Short mmCIF file of C-alpha atoms in Angstrom, two decimals:
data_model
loop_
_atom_site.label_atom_id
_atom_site.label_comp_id
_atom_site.label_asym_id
_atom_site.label_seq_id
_atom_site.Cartn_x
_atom_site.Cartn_y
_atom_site.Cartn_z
CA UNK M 561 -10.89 -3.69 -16.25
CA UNK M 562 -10.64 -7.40 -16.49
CA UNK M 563 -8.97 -8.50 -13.47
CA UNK M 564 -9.61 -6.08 -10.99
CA UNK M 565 -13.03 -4.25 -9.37
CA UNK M 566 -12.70 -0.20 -8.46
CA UNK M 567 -15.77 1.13 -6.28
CA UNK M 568 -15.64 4.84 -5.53
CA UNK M 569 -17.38 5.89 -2.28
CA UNK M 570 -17.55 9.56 -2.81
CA UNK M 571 -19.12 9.73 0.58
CA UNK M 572 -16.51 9.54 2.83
CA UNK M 573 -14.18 9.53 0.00
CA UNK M 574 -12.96 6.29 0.00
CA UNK M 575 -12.32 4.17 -3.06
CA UNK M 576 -11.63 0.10 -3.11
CA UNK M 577 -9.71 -1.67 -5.73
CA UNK M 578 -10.27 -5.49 -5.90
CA UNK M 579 -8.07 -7.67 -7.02
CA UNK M 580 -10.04 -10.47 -8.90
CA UNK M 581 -8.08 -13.91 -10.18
CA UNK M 582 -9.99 -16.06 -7.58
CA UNK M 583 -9.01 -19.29 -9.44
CA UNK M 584 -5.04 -18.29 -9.85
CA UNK M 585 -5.08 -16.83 -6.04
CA UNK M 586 -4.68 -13.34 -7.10
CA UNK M 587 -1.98 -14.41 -9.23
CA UNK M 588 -0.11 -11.26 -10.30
CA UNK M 589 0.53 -11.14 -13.94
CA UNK M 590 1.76 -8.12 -16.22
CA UNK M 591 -2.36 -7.37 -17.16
CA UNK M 592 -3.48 -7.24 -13.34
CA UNK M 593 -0.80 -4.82 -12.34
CA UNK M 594 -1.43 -2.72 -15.62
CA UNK M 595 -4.69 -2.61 -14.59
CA UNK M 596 -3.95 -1.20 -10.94
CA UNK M 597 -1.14 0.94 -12.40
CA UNK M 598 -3.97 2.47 -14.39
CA UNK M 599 -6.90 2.57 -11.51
CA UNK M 600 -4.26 4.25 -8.99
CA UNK M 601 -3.53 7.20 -11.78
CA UNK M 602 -6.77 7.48 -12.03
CA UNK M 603 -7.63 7.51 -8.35
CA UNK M 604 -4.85 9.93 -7.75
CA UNK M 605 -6.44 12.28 -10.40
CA UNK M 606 -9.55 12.09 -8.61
CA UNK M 607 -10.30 15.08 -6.25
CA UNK M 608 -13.49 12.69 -4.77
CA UNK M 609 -11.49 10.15 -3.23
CA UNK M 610 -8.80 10.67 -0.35
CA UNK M 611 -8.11 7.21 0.74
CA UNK M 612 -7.58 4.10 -1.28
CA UNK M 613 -7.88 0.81 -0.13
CA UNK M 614 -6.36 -2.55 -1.94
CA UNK M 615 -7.47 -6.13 -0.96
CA UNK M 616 -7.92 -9.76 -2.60
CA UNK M 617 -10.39 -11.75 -0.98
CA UNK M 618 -10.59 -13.98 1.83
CA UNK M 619 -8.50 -17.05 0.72
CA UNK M 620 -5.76 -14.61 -0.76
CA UNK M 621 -5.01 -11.09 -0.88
CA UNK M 622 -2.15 -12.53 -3.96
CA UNK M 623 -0.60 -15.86 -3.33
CA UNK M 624 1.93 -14.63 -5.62
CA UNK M 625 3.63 -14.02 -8.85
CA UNK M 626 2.07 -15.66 -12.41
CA UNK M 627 4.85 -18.60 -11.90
CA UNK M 628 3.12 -19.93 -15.41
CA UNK M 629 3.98 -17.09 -17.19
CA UNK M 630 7.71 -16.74 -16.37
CA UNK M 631 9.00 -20.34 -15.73
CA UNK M 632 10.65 -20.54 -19.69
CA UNK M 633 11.66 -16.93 -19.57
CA UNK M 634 15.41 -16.36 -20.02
CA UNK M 635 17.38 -13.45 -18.68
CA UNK M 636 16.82 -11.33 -21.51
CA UNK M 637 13.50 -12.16 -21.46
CA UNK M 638 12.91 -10.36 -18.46
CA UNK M 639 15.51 -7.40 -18.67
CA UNK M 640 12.94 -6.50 -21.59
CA UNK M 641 10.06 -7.72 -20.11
CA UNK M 642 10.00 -4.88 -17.51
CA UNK M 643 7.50 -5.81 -15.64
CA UNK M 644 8.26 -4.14 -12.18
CA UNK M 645 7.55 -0.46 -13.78
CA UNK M 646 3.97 -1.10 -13.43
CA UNK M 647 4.67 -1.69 -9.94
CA UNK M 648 6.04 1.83 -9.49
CA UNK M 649 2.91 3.34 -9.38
CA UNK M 650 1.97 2.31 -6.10
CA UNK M 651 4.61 3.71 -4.50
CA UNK M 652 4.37 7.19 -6.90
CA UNK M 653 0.83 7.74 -5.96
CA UNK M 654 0.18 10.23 -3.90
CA UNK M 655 -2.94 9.86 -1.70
CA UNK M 656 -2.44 6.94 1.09
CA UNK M 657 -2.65 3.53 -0.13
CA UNK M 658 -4.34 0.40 2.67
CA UNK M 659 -4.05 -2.77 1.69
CA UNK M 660 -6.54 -5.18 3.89
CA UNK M 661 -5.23 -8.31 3.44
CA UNK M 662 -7.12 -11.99 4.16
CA UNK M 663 -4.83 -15.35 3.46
CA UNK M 664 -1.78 -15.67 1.14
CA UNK M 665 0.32 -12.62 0.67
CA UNK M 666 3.48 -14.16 -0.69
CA UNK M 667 6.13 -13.49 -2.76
CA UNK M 668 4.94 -10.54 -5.27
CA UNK M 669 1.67 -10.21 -2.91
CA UNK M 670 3.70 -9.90 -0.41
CA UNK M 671 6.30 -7.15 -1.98
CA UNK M 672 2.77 -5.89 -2.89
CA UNK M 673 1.53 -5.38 0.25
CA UNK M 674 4.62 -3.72 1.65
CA UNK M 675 4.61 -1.38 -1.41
CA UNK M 676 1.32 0.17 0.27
CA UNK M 677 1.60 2.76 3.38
CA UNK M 678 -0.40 0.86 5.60
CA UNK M 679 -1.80 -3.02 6.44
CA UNK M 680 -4.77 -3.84 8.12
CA UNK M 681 -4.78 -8.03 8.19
CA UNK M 682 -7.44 -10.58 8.50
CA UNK M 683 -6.24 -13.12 11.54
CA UNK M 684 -5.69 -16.15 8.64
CA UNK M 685 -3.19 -13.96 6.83
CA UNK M 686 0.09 -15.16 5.99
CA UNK M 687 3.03 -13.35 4.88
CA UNK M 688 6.81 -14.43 3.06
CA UNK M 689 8.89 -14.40 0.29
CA UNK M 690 9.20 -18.02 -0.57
CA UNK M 691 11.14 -17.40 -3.75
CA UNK M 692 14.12 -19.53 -3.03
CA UNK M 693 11.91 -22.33 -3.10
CA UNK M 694 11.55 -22.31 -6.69
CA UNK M 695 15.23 -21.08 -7.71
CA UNK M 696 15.12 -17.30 -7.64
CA UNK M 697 14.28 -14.26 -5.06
CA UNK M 698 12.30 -11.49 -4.48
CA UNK M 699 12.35 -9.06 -7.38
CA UNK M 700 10.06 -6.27 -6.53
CA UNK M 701 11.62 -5.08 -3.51
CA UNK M 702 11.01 -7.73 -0.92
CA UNK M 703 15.03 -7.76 0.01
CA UNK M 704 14.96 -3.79 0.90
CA UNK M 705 11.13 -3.48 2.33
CA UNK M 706 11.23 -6.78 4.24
CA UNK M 707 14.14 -6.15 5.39
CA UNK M 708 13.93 -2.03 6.66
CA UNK M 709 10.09 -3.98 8.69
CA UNK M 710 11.40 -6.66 10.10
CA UNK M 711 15.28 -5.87 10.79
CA UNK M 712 18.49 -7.63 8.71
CA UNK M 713 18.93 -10.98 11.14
CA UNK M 714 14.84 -11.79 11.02
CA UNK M 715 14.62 -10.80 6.65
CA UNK M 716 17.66 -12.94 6.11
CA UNK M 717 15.93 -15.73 8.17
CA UNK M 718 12.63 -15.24 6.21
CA UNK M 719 13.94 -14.91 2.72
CA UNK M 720 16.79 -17.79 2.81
CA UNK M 721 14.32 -20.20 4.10
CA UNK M 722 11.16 -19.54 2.41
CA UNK M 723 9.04 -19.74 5.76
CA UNK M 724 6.04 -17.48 6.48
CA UNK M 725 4.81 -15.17 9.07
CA UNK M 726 1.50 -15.48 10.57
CA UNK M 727 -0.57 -12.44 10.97
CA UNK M 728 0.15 -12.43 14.85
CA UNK M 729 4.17 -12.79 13.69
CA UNK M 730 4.04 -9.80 11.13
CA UNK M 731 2.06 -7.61 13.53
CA UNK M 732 4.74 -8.43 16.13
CA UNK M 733 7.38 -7.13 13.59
CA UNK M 734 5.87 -4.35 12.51
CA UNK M 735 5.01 -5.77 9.41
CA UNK M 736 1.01 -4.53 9.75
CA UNK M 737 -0.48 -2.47 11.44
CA UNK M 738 -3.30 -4.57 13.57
CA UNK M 739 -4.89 -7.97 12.93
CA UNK M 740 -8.57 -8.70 13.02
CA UNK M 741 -11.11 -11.40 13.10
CA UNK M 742 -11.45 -12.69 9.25
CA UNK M 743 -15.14 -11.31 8.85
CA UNK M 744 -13.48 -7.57 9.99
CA UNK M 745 -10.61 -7.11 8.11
CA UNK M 746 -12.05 -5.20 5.82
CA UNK M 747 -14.62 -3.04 7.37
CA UNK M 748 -11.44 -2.21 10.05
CA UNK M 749 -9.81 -1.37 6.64
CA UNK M 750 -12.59 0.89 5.85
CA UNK M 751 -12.74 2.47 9.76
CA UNK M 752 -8.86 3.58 9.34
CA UNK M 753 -9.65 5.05 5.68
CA UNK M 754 -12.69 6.88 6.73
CA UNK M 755 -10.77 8.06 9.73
CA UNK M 756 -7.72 9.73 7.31
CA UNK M 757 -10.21 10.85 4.67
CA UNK M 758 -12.01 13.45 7.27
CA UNK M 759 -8.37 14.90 7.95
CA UNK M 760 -6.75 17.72 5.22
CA UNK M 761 -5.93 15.85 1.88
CA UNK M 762 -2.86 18.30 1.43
CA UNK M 763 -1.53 17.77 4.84
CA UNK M 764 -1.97 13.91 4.42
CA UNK M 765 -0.63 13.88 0.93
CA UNK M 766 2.22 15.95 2.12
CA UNK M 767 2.71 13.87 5.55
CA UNK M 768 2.71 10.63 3.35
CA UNK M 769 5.70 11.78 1.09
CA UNK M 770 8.02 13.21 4.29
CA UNK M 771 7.44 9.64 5.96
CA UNK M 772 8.22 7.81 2.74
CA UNK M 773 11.07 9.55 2.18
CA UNK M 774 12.46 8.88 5.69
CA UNK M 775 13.08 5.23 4.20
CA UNK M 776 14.95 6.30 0.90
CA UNK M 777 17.22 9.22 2.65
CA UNK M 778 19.61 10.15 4.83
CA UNK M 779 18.20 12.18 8.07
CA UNK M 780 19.35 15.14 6.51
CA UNK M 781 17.74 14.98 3.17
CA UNK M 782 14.73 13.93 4.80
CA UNK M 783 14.44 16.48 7.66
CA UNK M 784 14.71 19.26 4.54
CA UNK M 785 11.65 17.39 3.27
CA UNK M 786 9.63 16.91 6.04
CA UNK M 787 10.63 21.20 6.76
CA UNK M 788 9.44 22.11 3.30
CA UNK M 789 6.35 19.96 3.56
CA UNK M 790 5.51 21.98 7.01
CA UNK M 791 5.89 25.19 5.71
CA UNK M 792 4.15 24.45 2.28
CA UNK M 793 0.68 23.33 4.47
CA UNK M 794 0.47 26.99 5.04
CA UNK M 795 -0.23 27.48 1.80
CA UNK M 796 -3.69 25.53 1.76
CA UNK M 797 -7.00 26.62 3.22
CA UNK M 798 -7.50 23.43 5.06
CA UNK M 799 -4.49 24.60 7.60
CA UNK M 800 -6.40 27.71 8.05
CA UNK M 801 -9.79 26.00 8.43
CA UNK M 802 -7.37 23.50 10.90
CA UNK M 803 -6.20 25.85 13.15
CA UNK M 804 -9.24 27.95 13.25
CA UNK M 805 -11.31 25.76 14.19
CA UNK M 806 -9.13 24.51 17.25
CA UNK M 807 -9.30 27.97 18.49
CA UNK M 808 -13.12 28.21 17.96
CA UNK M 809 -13.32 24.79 19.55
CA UNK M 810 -15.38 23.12 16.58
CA UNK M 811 -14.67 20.12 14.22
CA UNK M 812 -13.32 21.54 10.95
CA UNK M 813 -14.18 21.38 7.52
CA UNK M 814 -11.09 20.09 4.76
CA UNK M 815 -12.02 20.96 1.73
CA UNK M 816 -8.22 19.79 0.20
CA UNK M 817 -7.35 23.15 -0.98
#
């Protein structure tokens, strides 16, 4: 791994991938999101981590898509260039996905960042999709995600004009899920993660795909989801262990199976 760091904490089973272009802002080009295409498979495969959390660093979670790298592209160029299947991944994987985010997180950072299933931001973040200021839009799902956060009048606003949203603004919107001092953003990223990781893997695994599928389904569809999801918890141990230990009036023990 080049352009990104991966630290496993197998105690309390939480891992941390770092995204590392400090010169380019975090810069996302087709080898960095290879790279966490390939740590998140990895990660999911892993039975020692539960939780993973994404961040940049201070000045910029990603400022951004590799602008260098795609300015003389033409059309076709891109068609076979592909590069948004890399970006699948972090929506496929299955164990919940924080990204603690410090600075920039615009355009592709900040499709990025809404691709994960929950934000914990630093009080000097910014979000947007400033896209139209150089000729083009979002192309990794900033139109849909931004959009289903923040409502159709407020995305349209955002996305026509290019402005950003402070961390107060995106918190407001529903955009994160709770701002912090600068020096906390990512030990409150770590709090949230250690919090989820104690819980049943399977439930939370199982939880995570019901919600996500709320957003890319009718009620119906979903609600069959969410029902099978229920039912299929009773399946594991840790539900056992779960509701045993409420009756015995003791912390349990999930052991993810």
């Amino acid at each position: 791994m080049e352009l990104i760091k991966v630290t496993e904490q197998k105690e309390p089973h939480v891992a941390l991938i770092e995204l590392n272009r400090p010169k380019e802002l975090n810069a996302l080009n087709p080898q960095l999101m290879q790279e966490v295409r390939d740590a998140l498979i990895a990660l999911d495969k892993n039975e020692a981590v539960r939780v993973i959390i994404i961040t940049g660093n201070e000045q910029a979670f990603a400022a951004g898509a590799d602008i260098k790298q795609m300015a003389d592209k033409s059309a076709i160029d891109m068609l076979l260039l592909d590069q948004f299947t890399t970006w699948d991944q972090i929506r496929k994987t299955k164990k919940p996905i924080i990204a603690a985010v410090s600075g920039f997180a615009l355009g592709g950072g900040c499709e990025f960042v809404m691709t994960c299933d929950m934000v914990i931001a630093s009080e000097t973040a910014k979000f947007g999709q400033p896209e139209i200021k150089i000729g083009t839009i979002p192309g990794a799902g900033g139109t849909q995600r931004l959009t289903k956060a923040v409502g159709k009048a407020k995305a349209m606003e955002l996305i026509l004009t290019g402005r950003f949203l402070s961390a107060e603004e995106a918190h407001f919107y529903g955009l994160v899920n709770k701002v912090v001092p600068k020096e906390m953003y990512l030990h409150e990223a770590f709090a949230l993660a250690k919090e989820i990781a104690q819980l049943s893997p399977v439930a939370v695994q199982l939880a995570k795909e019901a919600i996500n599928r709320s957003f890319e389904t009718h009620l119906d569809e979903g609600l069959t989801l969410e029902r099978k999801n229920f039912y299929l918890t009773f399946a594991s141990a840790d539900q056992k262990e779960g509701m045993k230990a409420f009756i015995e009036k003791r912390k349990a023990e999930f052991k993810g199976q």
